């Protein structure tokens, strides 16, 4: 079994050279964010991940979470790991000091989050949902709600959940039926929620559920949904825990992966709940949580890809099979061109997705704190454009990478001992929850591109154009293939944007038939942009005689490989998108099955 090692060199390279850690550190409130501090944090996170979480990943998968009458039990070792997680101060990283947080930038917290998720995705889901709940309270909750819940949640003493899904309301939250009836200073919440991550567990004394429900006279559809805080235990005025609330976990799901993460059916039976913000504005508040969570799930794609890659690499160096094509010796499989191709695909796609996610995290910091209003707005528009890309593309490629990891293991990948299969099983949920890839793609095309008439995406294409000028400089001869592939990607995106803008109003089926291929095109192009930036930096560092010459040479080779094997798909994807709905919509429903 391979042990997870945080890819600190690549993380630091991306933070410093691509995502602009130095610029983020100049934003108001981040004066203490020095490269040394960040390096120390990442090293400690790496140790915690390798030493505490990684050893529980396989055993947690085998044992799974258990439902009992007294509550859900997490697998052996999880409670102790959670205790250490709190003691290490890990839950507090990105939150404001006034609430007990460490006030670190999203960018730094993102690198830490990747590390924890790589080593144990099931464990990391609990903090993921808690952070989303904290953000929603921070932005939309009353002072009383904040005072009652935020400090405990930021410290990790209580966890948070996101209760959206009901049996009849999955992608379409307009169909939510849970009810909320006002009673004095609170509401009584009734209804059933399904698939609630960490809806119940034994890691903390209390769980703070954020629940979508409707008041009796609320309008139909999304305009009638409100958001409520429903704690597992009510909280007394002195902050201590009071009565058990009528919010219970009826069962947990048996599922393909993330076995250690309990996925709960929650029953609310006149449970006491407190309104967040105003009635009927719940969905917009929930989007705050969902956007944070969508970004984090995109990061799960990166994290699982990294873990699967490390495992496959270790196996490929160890497994001896077949002869060297030139020398005739029996060799480890890493010597075979096809295995190297798969490893390069894994490495290059992981690095591209990491670079894009971190770049977007840096933009989130600028959107929140840049002193200039226009700059904040520009960064926010870019973040909004890229969230569905980070979510949809990184998770789809995370599954591809995890599947390649199984392939590299041969038969040993299909059985459970090596752990390769677990990564594929765990990765499989990432394209489903927090909005499926189809929903992300609809969001990208409909809300993020059509709604502003393509302004933000065209602004980004302008950035690519400018960057092309940098790549055209003399001295970048070995990067010309990369430059051409990136230009083809940008051209493809531009063609698709024009197509979407021309069709979305009059023929939405045509605009949306290619939404997922378009999302993929955006992803591989944005990833290619980051890989090309990385290659350019690496080339300059090499020319300057920087000590890490092997790392930089590998960066350039990996970027060139990405251009030839991944970015090269761009023209085909663009043709698929602009081909429109004809092929997709051709069959009548009964024609699908030729029985
Ligand atoms: C392990 C796990 C954990 C989860 N955790 C949580 C949680 O903590 N909180 C929570 O509230 N929910 C949670 N969920 C629920 C999850 O968010 C939903 O499963 C997801 O949003 C999809 O909804 P659905 O399952 O009803 O699928 P459906 O909405 O029925 O979708 C089925 C298929 O139809 C497609 N589709 C649906 N509508 C459209 C459309 N308009 N355009 C194009 N395609 C469409 C989808 O892309 C998908 O391929 C979790 C689910 C799982 C399995």
Coordinates of C-alpha atoms and ligand atoms in Angstrom, one line a residue:
X1 CA 0.0 0.0 0.0
X2 CA 1.4 3.4 -0.9
X3 CA 1.4 6.2 1.7
X4 CA 0.1 9.6 0.7
X5 CA 2.7 12.3 0.6
X6 CA 1.5 15.9 0.1
X7 CA 2.8 17.2 -3.2
X8 CA 4.4 20.2 -1.5
X9 CA 6.7 21.2 -4.4
X10 CA 3.9 21.5 -6.9
X11 CA 1.6 23.1 -4.3
X12 CA 4.1 25.7 -3.5
X13 CA 4.9 26.3 -7.2
X14 CA 1.2 26.8 -8.0
X15 CA 0.6 29.0 -4.9
X16 CA 3.6 31.3 -5.6
X17 CA 4.0 31.3 -9.4
X18 CA 0.5 30.8 -10.7
X19 CA -2.1 31.7 -8.1
X20 CA -0.5 34.9 -6.9
X21 CA 0.1 34.2 -3.2
X22 CA 2.2 37.3 -2.9
X23 CA -0.6 39.5 -4.3
X24 CA -3.1 37.8 -2.0
X25 CA -0.8 38.5 0.9
X26 CA -1.0 42.2 0.1
X27 CA -4.8 42.3 0.4
X28 CA -6.0 44.0 3.6
X29 CA -5.8 41.7 6.7
X30 CA -3.3 39.2 5.3
X31 CA -0.1 40.9 6.4
X32 CA 0.9 37.8 8.3
X33 CA 0.7 35.5 5.3
X34 CA 4.4 35.1 4.5
X35 CA 5.8 32.3 2.3
X36 CA 7.5 30.8 5.4
X37 CA 4.2 30.7 7.4
X38 CA 2.4 29.1 4.4
X39 CA 5.2 26.6 3.9
X40 CA 5.1 25.6 7.6
X41 CA 1.3 25.2 7.5
X42 CA 1.4 23.0 4.4
X43 CA 4.1 20.9 5.9
X44 CA 2.1 20.4 9.1
X45 CA -1.0 19.6 7.1
X46 CA 0.9 17.1 5.1
X47 CA 2.1 15.4 8.3
X48 CA -1.4 15.2 9.7
X49 CA -2.7 13.9 6.4
X50 CA 0.0 11.2 6.0
X51 CA 0.2 10.3 9.7
X52 CA -3.4 10.4 10.9
X53 CA -5.9 10.5 8.0
X54 CA -4.3 8.3 5.3
X55 CA -4.0 5.2 7.6
X56 CA -7.8 5.4 8.2
X57 CA -8.8 5.7 4.6
X58 CA -8.8 2.0 3.7
X59 CA -10.0 0.7 7.1
X60 CA -12.8 3.4 7.1
X61 CA -13.8 2.2 3.7
X62 CA -13.9 -1.4 4.8
X63 CA -15.8 -0.8 8.0
X64 CA -18.1 2.1 7.0
X65 CA -20.3 4.2 9.2
X66 CA -23.0 2.3 11.2
X67 CA -26.5 3.4 12.1
X68 CA -27.6 2.5 15.6
X69 CA -30.7 3.4 17.6
X70 CA -28.5 5.7 19.7
X71 CA -27.0 7.5 16.7
X72 CA -24.6 7.0 13.8
X73 CA -21.1 5.6 14.6
X74 CA -18.2 6.5 12.5
X75 CA -15.5 3.9 11.8
X76 CA -12.8 3.0 14.3
X77 CA -10.2 5.8 14.6
X78 CA -12.4 8.6 13.2
X79 CA -13.2 10.1 16.6
X80 CA -9.6 10.3 17.6
X81 CA -8.6 11.7 14.2
X82 CA -11.3 14.3 14.6
X83 CA -10.0 15.2 18.0
X84 CA -6.6 15.8 16.6
X85 CA -8.1 17.7 13.7
X86 CA -9.6 20.2 16.2
X87 CA -6.5 20.3 18.4
X88 CA -4.4 21.2 15.4
X89 CA -6.7 24.2 14.7
X90 CA -7.4 22.9 11.2
X91 CA -11.1 23.9 11.1
X92 CA -10.3 27.5 12.0
X93 CA -8.0 28.3 9.1
X94 CA -10.1 30.5 6.7
X95 CA -12.4 32.1 9.2
X96 CA -12.4 35.6 10.8
X97 CA -10.4 36.0 14.0
X98 CA -13.4 37.7 15.6
X99 CA -15.1 34.3 15.5
X100 CA -12.1 32.4 16.6
X101 CA -10.7 31.8 13.1
X102 CA -7.1 32.2 11.9
X103 CA -8.1 34.6 9.1
X104 CA -6.0 32.9 6.4
X105 CA -6.8 33.4 2.7
X106 CA -9.0 31.0 0.9
X107 CA -5.9 30.3 -1.3
X108 CA -3.9 28.8 1.6
X109 CA -6.9 27.0 3.0
X110 CA -7.5 25.5 -0.4
X111 CA -4.1 23.8 -0.4
X112 CA -4.6 22.5 3.1
X113 CA -8.1 21.2 2.1
X114 CA -6.6 19.4 -0.9
X115 CA -4.2 17.6 1.4
X116 CA -6.8 16.5 3.9
X117 CA -9.1 15.3 1.1
X118 CA -6.5 13.4 -0.7
X119 CA -5.6 11.4 2.4
X120 CA -9.2 10.7 3.4
X121 CA -12.1 12.0 1.4
X122 CA -14.7 10.5 3.7
X123 CA -13.3 12.3 6.7
X124 CA -12.9 15.6 4.8
X125 CA -16.6 15.7 3.9
X126 CA -17.5 16.6 7.4
X127 CA -15.5 19.8 7.5
X128 CA -16.5 20.6 3.9
X129 CA -20.2 20.8 4.7
X130 CA -19.5 22.6 8.0
X131 CA -17.5 25.3 6.2
X132 CA -20.4 25.8 3.8
X133 CA -22.9 26.2 6.7
X134 CA -20.6 28.6 8.4
X135 CA -20.3 30.8 5.3
X136 CA -24.1 30.9 4.9
X137 CA -24.5 31.9 8.6
X138 CA -21.7 34.5 8.3
X139 CA -23.3 36.2 5.3
X140 CA -27.0 35.8 5.9
X141 CA -27.6 34.9 9.6
X142 CA -28.7 37.3 12.4
X143 CA -26.3 38.4 15.1
X144 CA -28.0 36.0 17.5
X145 CA -27.6 33.0 15.2
X146 CA -24.0 33.9 14.6
X147 CA -23.3 34.3 18.3
X148 CA -25.0 31.0 19.1
X149 CA -23.5 28.8 16.4
X150 CA -20.5 30.2 14.5
X151 CA -17.8 30.1 17.2
X152 CA -18.5 26.5 18.0
X153 CA -18.7 25.5 14.4
X154 CA -15.5 27.3 13.5
X155 CA -13.7 25.6 16.3
X156 CA -15.0 22.3 15.1
X157 CA -16.8 21.6 18.3
X158 CA -20.1 21.4 16.4
X159 CA -20.4 20.4 12.7
X160 CA -22.8 21.6 10.0
X161 CA -24.9 20.0 7.3
X162 CA -26.8 21.0 4.2
X163 CA -30.3 19.7 4.0
X164 CA -31.6 20.3 0.5
X165 CA -32.5 17.1 -1.1
X166 CA -35.9 15.4 -0.7
X167 CA -37.1 12.2 -2.6
X168 CA -38.9 14.3 -5.2
X169 CA -36.5 17.3 -5.1
X170 CA -32.9 16.6 -6.3
X171 CA -31.5 18.8 -9.1
X172 CA -34.8 20.6 -9.0
X173 CA -35.1 22.3 -5.6
X174 CA -38.2 24.1 -6.7
X175 CA -40.0 20.9 -5.6
X176 CA -38.9 21.0 -2.0
X177 CA -41.9 20.2 0.3
X178 CA -40.6 20.4 3.9
X179 CA -42.8 22.7 5.9
X180 CA -42.0 25.5 8.4
X181 CA -44.7 26.9 10.6
X182 CA -44.0 30.0 12.7
X183 CA -44.3 29.6 16.4
X184 CA -43.2 32.5 18.6
X185 CA -39.5 33.3 18.0
X186 CA -38.9 30.1 16.0
X187 CA -40.5 27.8 13.5
X188 CA -41.5 24.1 13.6
X189 CA -39.9 22.2 10.7
X190 CA -41.4 19.0 9.4
X191 CA -40.4 16.8 6.4
X192 CA -38.0 14.3 5.2
X193 CA -34.6 14.9 3.7
X194 CA -32.4 12.3 2.0
X195 CA -28.7 11.9 1.2
X196 CA -27.6 14.2 4.0
X197 CA -23.8 14.0 4.4
X198 CA -22.8 13.6 8.0
X199 CA -26.5 14.1 8.9
X200 CA -25.7 12.2 12.1
X201 CA -22.4 11.0 13.6
X202 CA -20.5 10.6 16.9
X203 CA -17.7 13.1 16.3
X204 CA -19.2 16.1 18.1
X205 CA -21.9 16.9 20.7
X206 CA -24.1 18.9 18.4
X207 CA -24.9 19.1 14.7
X208 CA -26.2 22.3 13.1
X209 CA -28.5 21.4 10.2
X210 CA -29.2 24.1 7.6
X211 CA -32.6 23.1 6.2
X212 CA -34.6 24.3 3.2
X213 CA -38.4 24.4 3.8
X214 CA -41.5 26.3 2.9
X215 CA -43.8 28.4 5.1
X216 CA -47.5 27.7 4.7
X217 CA -48.3 30.7 2.5
X218 CA -45.1 30.7 0.5
X219 CA -45.3 31.1 -3.3
X220 CA -44.7 28.0 -5.5
X221 CA -41.3 27.2 -6.8
X222 CA -37.9 28.5 -5.8
X223 CA -39.3 31.9 -4.8
X224 CA -41.1 30.2 -1.8
X225 CA -38.1 28.5 -0.2
X226 CA -36.7 29.6 3.2
X227 CA -33.6 28.6 5.1
X228 CA -33.6 27.4 8.7
X229 CA -31.0 26.5 11.3
X230 CA -32.2 23.3 13.0
X231 CA -29.7 22.1 15.7
X232 CA -29.6 18.5 16.8
X233 CA -29.7 19.7 20.4
X234 CA -31.2 23.1 21.3
X235 CA -28.8 25.6 22.7
X236 CA -29.6 27.3 26.0
X237 CA -29.0 31.1 26.5
X238 CA -25.7 30.4 28.3
X239 CA -24.5 28.4 25.2
X240 CA -24.8 25.0 26.9
X241 CA -26.8 22.2 25.2
X242 CA -30.4 21.7 26.1
X243 CA -33.2 19.5 24.9
X244 CA -32.8 17.0 22.0
X245 CA -34.5 18.5 19.0
X246 CA -37.0 16.5 16.9
X247 CA -34.5 16.0 14.0
X248 CA -33.5 12.4 13.7
X249 CA -31.5 10.2 11.4
X250 CA -33.8 7.4 10.3
X251 CA -31.2 5.4 8.4
X252 CA -28.0 5.7 6.4
X253 CA -27.4 4.7 2.8
X254 CA -25.4 1.7 1.5
X255 CA -23.4 3.1 -1.3
X256 CA -20.7 2.7 -4.0
X257 CA -18.0 4.7 -2.2
X258 CA -17.2 7.1 0.6
X259 CA -18.3 4.4 3.0
X260 CA -17.0 6.1 6.1
X261 CA -19.0 9.2 5.4
X262 CA -22.6 8.7 6.7
X263 CA -25.2 9.7 4.1
X264 CA -28.4 10.1 6.2
X265 CA -32.1 10.1 5.8
X266 CA -33.2 12.9 8.1
X267 CA -36.7 13.2 9.6
X268 CA -37.8 16.5 10.9
X269 CA -41.0 16.2 13.0
X270 CA -42.0 19.6 14.3
X271 CA -38.3 20.3 15.0
X272 CA -37.4 23.7 16.3
X273 CA -35.8 25.8 13.6
X274 CA -34.6 29.4 13.3
X275 CA -35.0 31.5 10.2
X276 CA -31.9 32.5 8.4
X277 CA -32.3 36.0 6.9
X278 CA -35.8 36.6 5.4
X279 CA -38.5 34.2 4.5
X280 CA -38.6 33.0 0.8
X281 CA -35.0 34.0 0.2
X282 CA -33.6 30.6 1.2
X283 CA -32.4 29.5 -2.1
X284 CA -30.2 32.5 -2.7
X285 CA -28.7 32.0 0.8
X286 CA -28.2 28.4 0.1
X287 CA -26.3 29.3 -3.1
X288 CA -23.7 30.8 -0.8
X289 CA -23.2 27.4 0.7
X290 CA -23.5 25.6 -2.6
X291 CA -20.9 27.8 -4.3
X292 CA -18.4 27.2 -1.5
X293 CA -19.3 23.5 -1.6
X294 CA -19.1 23.3 -5.4
X295 CA -15.6 24.7 -5.4
X296 CA -14.6 22.2 -2.6
X297 CA -16.1 19.3 -4.6
X298 CA -14.1 20.4 -7.6
X299 CA -11.1 20.3 -5.3
X300 CA -12.1 16.7 -4.4
X301 CA -11.5 15.9 -8.0
X302 CA -8.0 17.2 -7.8
X303 CA -7.4 15.5 -4.5
X304 CA -8.5 12.1 -5.5
X305 CA -6.7 12.4 -8.8
X306 CA -3.5 13.2 -6.9
X307 CA -4.0 10.2 -4.5
X308 CA -4.8 7.8 -7.3
X309 CA -1.7 9.0 -9.2
X310 CA 0.6 8.5 -6.3
X311 CA -0.7 5.0 -5.8
X312 CA -0.4 4.1 -9.5
X313 CA 3.1 5.5 -9.7
X314 CA 4.3 3.5 -6.7
X315 CA 2.8 0.3 -8.3
X316 CA 4.2 1.0 -11.7
X317 CA 7.7 1.4 -10.3
X318 CA 7.3 -1.8 -8.3
X319 CA 5.5 -4.2 -10.6
X320 CA 7.8 -6.2 -12.9
X321 CA 6.2 -7.4 -16.0
X322 CA 7.1 -7.7 -19.7
X323 CA 10.3 -6.9 -21.5
X324 CA 12.0 -3.6 -22.3
X325 CA 11.3 -2.9 -26.0
X326 CA 14.9 -2.3 -26.9
X327 CA 17.1 -4.2 -24.4
X328 CA 15.0 -7.3 -23.9
X329 CA 15.3 -7.3 -20.0
X330 CA 12.2 -7.9 -17.9
X331 CA 11.3 -4.4 -16.4
X332 CA 9.0 -2.6 -14.0
X333 CA 5.9 -1.6 -15.9
X334 CA 6.8 2.1 -15.7
X335 CA 9.2 1.4 -18.5
X336 CA 6.4 0.6 -21.0
X337 CA 5.3 3.5 -23.2
X338 CA 1.6 2.9 -22.6
X339 CA 2.0 2.8 -18.9
X340 CA 4.0 6.0 -19.1
X341 CA 1.3 7.6 -21.3
X342 CA -1.3 6.8 -18.6
X343 CA 0.9 8.1 -15.8
X344 CA 1.5 11.3 -17.8
X345 CA -2.2 11.7 -18.4
X346 CA -2.8 11.3 -14.7
X347 CA 0.0 13.7 -13.7
X348 CA -0.8 16.4 -16.3
X349 CA -4.5 16.4 -15.7
X350 CA -4.1 16.6 -11.9
X351 CA -1.6 19.4 -12.2
X352 CA -3.8 21.4 -14.6
X353 CA -6.9 21.0 -12.4
X354 CA -4.9 21.9 -9.3
X355 CA -3.5 25.1 -10.9
X356 CA -6.9 26.2 -12.1
X357 CA -8.6 25.6 -8.7
X358 CA -5.9 27.5 -6.8
X359 CA -6.0 30.3 -9.3
X360 CA -9.7 30.6 -8.8
X361 CA -9.2 30.5 -5.0
X362 CA -6.8 33.4 -5.3
X363 CA -9.5 35.3 -7.3
X364 CA -12.0 34.5 -4.5
X365 CA -9.6 36.3 -2.0
X366 CA -9.3 39.3 -4.4
X367 CA -13.1 39.3 -4.9
X368 CA -13.6 39.5 -1.1
X369 CA -10.9 41.9 -0.1
X370 CA -9.4 43.9 -3.0
X371 CA -9.5 47.6 -2.0
X372 CA -10.7 48.6 -5.5
X373 CA -14.5 48.0 -6.1
X374 CA -14.1 47.3 -9.8
X375 CA -11.4 44.8 -9.2
X376 CA -13.5 43.0 -6.6
X377 CA -16.4 42.9 -9.1
X378 CA -14.2 41.6 -11.9
X379 CA -12.7 38.9 -9.7
X380 CA -16.2 37.9 -8.5
X381 CA -17.4 37.6 -12.1
X382 CA -14.4 35.4 -13.0
X383 CA -15.0 33.2 -9.9
X384 CA -18.7 32.8 -10.8
X385 CA -17.8 31.9 -14.4
X386 CA -15.2 29.3 -13.3
X387 CA -17.0 27.6 -10.3
X388 CA -19.0 25.3 -12.6
X389 CA -15.8 24.6 -14.6
X390 CA -13.8 23.7 -11.5
X391 CA -16.7 21.6 -10.1
X392 CA -17.7 19.9 -13.4
X393 CA -14.4 19.5 -15.2
X394 CA -12.1 18.7 -12.3
X395 CA -14.4 16.0 -11.0
X396 CA -15.0 14.4 -14.4
X397 CA -11.2 14.3 -14.9
X398 CA -10.8 13.1 -11.4
X399 CA -12.8 10.0 -12.2
X400 CA -10.9 9.5 -15.5
X401 CA -7.6 9.7 -13.5
X402 CA -8.8 7.3 -10.8
X403 CA -10.0 4.9 -13.5
X404 CA -6.6 5.1 -15.2
X405 CA -5.1 4.3 -11.8
X406 CA -7.1 1.1 -11.7
X407 CA -5.9 0.3 -15.3
X408 CA -2.2 0.7 -14.3
X409 CA -2.7 -1.8 -11.5
X410 CA -4.1 -4.4 -14.0
X411 CA -6.1 -7.1 -12.2
X412 CA -4.8 -5.8 -8.8
X413 CA -6.7 -2.6 -9.5
X414 CA -10.0 -4.4 -9.7
X415 CA -9.6 -6.1 -6.4
X416 CA -9.7 -4.1 -3.2
X417 CA -6.3 -4.8 -1.6
X418 CA -4.3 -2.2 -3.4
X419 CA -6.7 0.7 -2.7
X420 CA -6.9 1.8 -6.4
X421 CA -10.5 0.7 -6.7
X422 CA -11.5 2.7 -3.6
X423 CA -10.3 5.9 -5.3
X424 CA -12.5 5.2 -8.3
X425 CA -15.5 4.3 -6.1
X426 CA -15.0 7.4 -3.9
X427 CA -14.4 9.7 -6.9
X428 CA -17.7 8.6 -8.6
X429 CA -19.9 10.7 -6.4
X430 CA -18.1 13.9 -7.1
X431 CA -19.8 14.5 -10.5
X432 CA -23.2 13.9 -8.8
X433 CA -23.5 15.7 -5.6
X434 CA -23.6 19.5 -5.3
X435 CA -25.2 19.6 -8.7
X436 CA -24.4 17.0 -11.4
X437 CA -22.1 17.8 -14.3
X438 CA -25.2 18.4 -16.4
X439 CA -26.5 20.9 -13.9
X440 CA -23.1 22.6 -13.8
X441 CA -23.0 22.8 -17.6
X442 CA -26.5 24.3 -17.7
X443 CA -25.4 26.9 -15.1
X444 CA -22.2 27.7 -17.2
X445 CA -24.1 28.2 -20.4
X446 CA -27.3 29.7 -19.1
X447 CA -26.3 31.8 -16.1
X448 CA -22.6 32.4 -16.5
X449 CA -22.4 33.0 -20.2
X450 CA -25.8 33.9 -21.7
X451 CA -27.0 36.1 -18.8
X452 CA -24.2 38.7 -19.2
X453 CA -24.1 38.4 -23.0
X454 CA -20.8 36.7 -22.8
X455 CA -19.0 39.7 -21.3
X456 CA -17.1 37.8 -18.6
X457 CA -16.1 34.9 -20.7
X458 CA -14.9 37.3 -23.5
X459 CA -12.9 39.1 -20.9
X460 CA -11.2 35.9 -20.0
X461 CA -10.6 35.1 -23.7
X462 CA -8.9 38.6 -23.9
X463 CA -6.5 37.5 -21.1
X464 CA -5.7 34.3 -23.1
X465 CA -5.0 36.5 -26.2
X466 CA -2.6 38.7 -24.2
X467 CA -0.9 35.6 -22.8
X468 CA -0.5 34.3 -26.4
X469 CA 1.7 37.4 -27.0
X470 CA 3.9 36.3 -24.1
X471 CA 4.2 32.8 -25.5
X472 CA 5.2 34.3 -28.9
X473 CA 8.4 35.9 -27.5
X474 CA 11.6 34.6 -28.9
X475 CA 13.2 32.0 -26.6
X476 CA 10.1 30.0 -26.2
X477 CA 10.7 27.7 -29.1
X478 CA 10.0 24.5 -27.2
X479 CA 6.6 25.9 -26.1
X480 CA 5.3 26.6 -29.6
X481 CA 3.2 23.4 -29.8
X482 CA 1.7 24.3 -26.5
X483 CA 1.0 27.8 -27.7
X484 CA -0.7 26.5 -30.9
X485 CA -2.9 24.0 -28.8
X486 CA -3.9 26.8 -26.4
X487 CA -4.8 29.1 -29.3
X488 CA -6.9 26.3 -30.8
X489 CA -8.6 25.8 -27.4
X490 CA -9.4 29.6 -27.1
X491 CA -10.7 29.7 -30.6
X492 CA -13.0 26.8 -29.9
X493 CA -14.3 28.5 -26.7
X494 CA -14.9 31.7 -28.7
X495 CA -16.8 29.8 -31.4
X496 CA -19.0 28.1 -28.8
X497 CA -19.7 31.3 -27.0
X498 CA -20.9 32.9 -30.2
X499 CA -23.0 29.8 -30.9
X500 CA -24.5 29.8 -27.4
X501 CA -25.3 33.5 -27.6
X502 CA -27.0 33.1 -31.0
X503 CA -29.1 30.1 -30.1
X504 CA -29.9 30.2 -26.3
X505 CA -32.9 32.5 -26.8
X506 CA -34.5 31.0 -29.8
X507 CA -33.5 27.3 -29.5
X508 CA -32.5 26.4 -25.9
X509 CA -32.3 22.7 -26.8
X510 CA -29.6 23.6 -29.3
X511 CA -27.7 25.7 -26.9
X512 CA -27.8 23.1 -24.1
X513 CA -27.3 19.9 -26.1
X514 CA -23.6 20.5 -26.1
X515 CA -23.4 22.1 -22.6
X516 CA -21.3 19.3 -21.1
X517 CA -18.8 19.1 -24.0
X518 CA -18.6 22.9 -23.7
X519 CA -17.9 22.7 -20.0
X520 CA -15.1 20.2 -20.8
X521 CA -13.7 22.5 -23.5
X522 CA -13.6 25.3 -21.0
X523 CA -11.9 23.1 -18.5
X524 CA -9.2 21.7 -20.7
X525 CA -8.6 25.2 -22.1
X526 CA -8.4 26.9 -18.7
X527 CA -6.2 24.0 -17.5
X528 CA -4.0 24.4 -20.6
X529 CA -3.7 28.1 -19.9
X530 CA -2.4 27.3 -16.4
X531 CA -0.1 24.6 -17.7
X532 CA 1.3 27.0 -20.3
X533 CA 1.8 29.7 -17.6
X534 CA 3.6 27.1 -15.6
X535 CA 5.8 26.1 -18.5
X536 CA 6.8 29.7 -19.1
X537 CA 7.7 30.2 -15.5
X538 CA 9.7 27.0 -15.5
X539 CA 11.5 28.0 -18.6
X540 CA 12.5 31.3 -17.0
X541 CA 13.6 29.6 -13.8
X542 CA 15.7 27.2 -15.8
X543 CA 17.3 30.0 -17.8
X544 CA 18.1 31.8 -14.5
X545 CA 19.8 28.6 -13.2
X546 CA 17.3 28.1 -10.4
X547 CA 18.2 25.0 -8.3
X548 CA 15.1 22.9 -8.9
X549 CA 16.0 22.1 -12.5
X550 CA 14.5 18.6 -12.5
X551 CA 11.1 19.9 -11.2
X552 CA 11.1 22.7 -13.8
X553 CA 12.1 20.4 -16.7
X554 CA 9.3 18.0 -15.7
X555 CA 6.9 20.9 -15.6
X556 CA 7.7 21.9 -19.2
X557 CA 7.5 18.2 -20.4
X558 CA 4.2 17.7 -18.5
X559 CA 2.7 20.9 -20.0
X560 CA 3.8 19.8 -23.6
X561 CA 2.3 16.4 -23.0
X562 CA -1.0 18.0 -21.8
X563 CA -1.1 20.1 -25.0
X564 CA -0.7 17.0 -27.2
X565 CA -2.9 14.5 -25.4
X566 CA -5.6 16.7 -23.7
X567 CA -5.8 20.2 -25.1
X568 CA -5.7 18.6 -28.6
X569 CA -9.3 17.5 -28.1
X570 CA -10.5 21.1 -28.2
X571 CA -11.4 21.5 -31.9
X572 CA -13.4 18.2 -31.7
X573 CA -15.3 19.4 -28.7
X574 CA -16.0 22.8 -30.2
X575 CA -17.4 21.0 -33.3
X576 CA -19.6 18.9 -31.1
X577 CA -21.0 22.0 -29.3
X578 CA -21.7 24.0 -32.4
X579 CA -23.2 21.0 -34.2
X580 CA -26.2 21.7 -32.0
X581 CA -29.2 19.7 -31.1
X582 CA -29.9 17.8 -34.3
X583 CA -28.0 14.6 -33.4
X584 CA -28.8 14.8 -29.7
X585 CA -32.6 15.3 -30.1
X586 CA -33.1 13.2 -33.1
X587 CA -34.8 10.1 -31.5
X588 CA -38.3 9.8 -30.3
X589 CA -38.4 8.4 -26.8
X590 CA -39.6 5.0 -28.1
X591 CA -36.7 4.8 -30.6
X592 CA -34.1 4.6 -27.9
X593 CA -34.8 0.9 -27.4
X594 CA -34.7 -1.3 -30.5
X595 CA -36.2 -4.3 -28.7
Ligands
LIG1 C1 -23.4 10.3 -1.2 C2 -24.3 11.5 -1.4 C3 -24.2 12.6 -0.6 C4 -25.0 13.7 -0.7 N1 -25.0 14.7 0.2 C5 -26.0 15.7 0.2 C6 -26.1 16.6 1.2 O1 -25.3 16.7 2.1 N2 -27.2 17.5 1.2 C7 -28.1 17.4 0.2 O2 -29.0 18.2 0.3 N3 -28.0 16.6 -0.8 C8 -27.0 15.7 -0.8 N4 -26.9 14.7 -1.9 C9 -27.9 14.8 -2.9 C10 -27.3 15.2 -4.2 O3 -27.0 16.6 -4.2 C11 -28.3 14.9 -5.4 O4 -28.2 13.4 -5.5 C12 -27.9 15.5 -6.7 O5 -28.2 16.9 -6.6 C13 -28.7 15.0 -7.8 O6 -30.1 14.9 -7.5 P1 -30.9 13.5 -7.8 O7 -30.1 12.4 -7.1 O8 -32.3 13.7 -7.4 O9 -30.8 13.3 -9.3 P2 -31.8 13.9 -10.4 O10 -32.0 15.3 -10.2 O11 -33.0 13.0 -10.5 O12 -30.9 13.7 -11.8 C14 -30.9 12.5 -12.5 C15 -30.1 12.8 -13.8 O13 -30.9 13.8 -14.6 C16 -30.1 14.9 -14.9 N5 -30.9 16.1 -14.8 C17 -31.8 16.4 -13.9 N6 -32.3 17.7 -14.2 C18 -31.7 18.1 -15.3 C19 -31.7 19.3 -16.1 N7 -32.5 20.3 -15.7 N8 -30.9 19.4 -17.2 C20 -30.1 18.4 -17.5 N9 -30.0 17.2 -16.8 C21 -30.8 17.1 -15.7 C22 -29.0 14.9 -13.9 O14 -27.8 15.5 -14.4 C23 -28.8 13.4 -13.6 O15 -27.9 12.9 -14.6 C24 -26.0 13.7 -1.7 C25 -26.1 12.6 -2.6 C26 -25.3 11.5 -2.4 C27 -25.5 10.3 -3.3

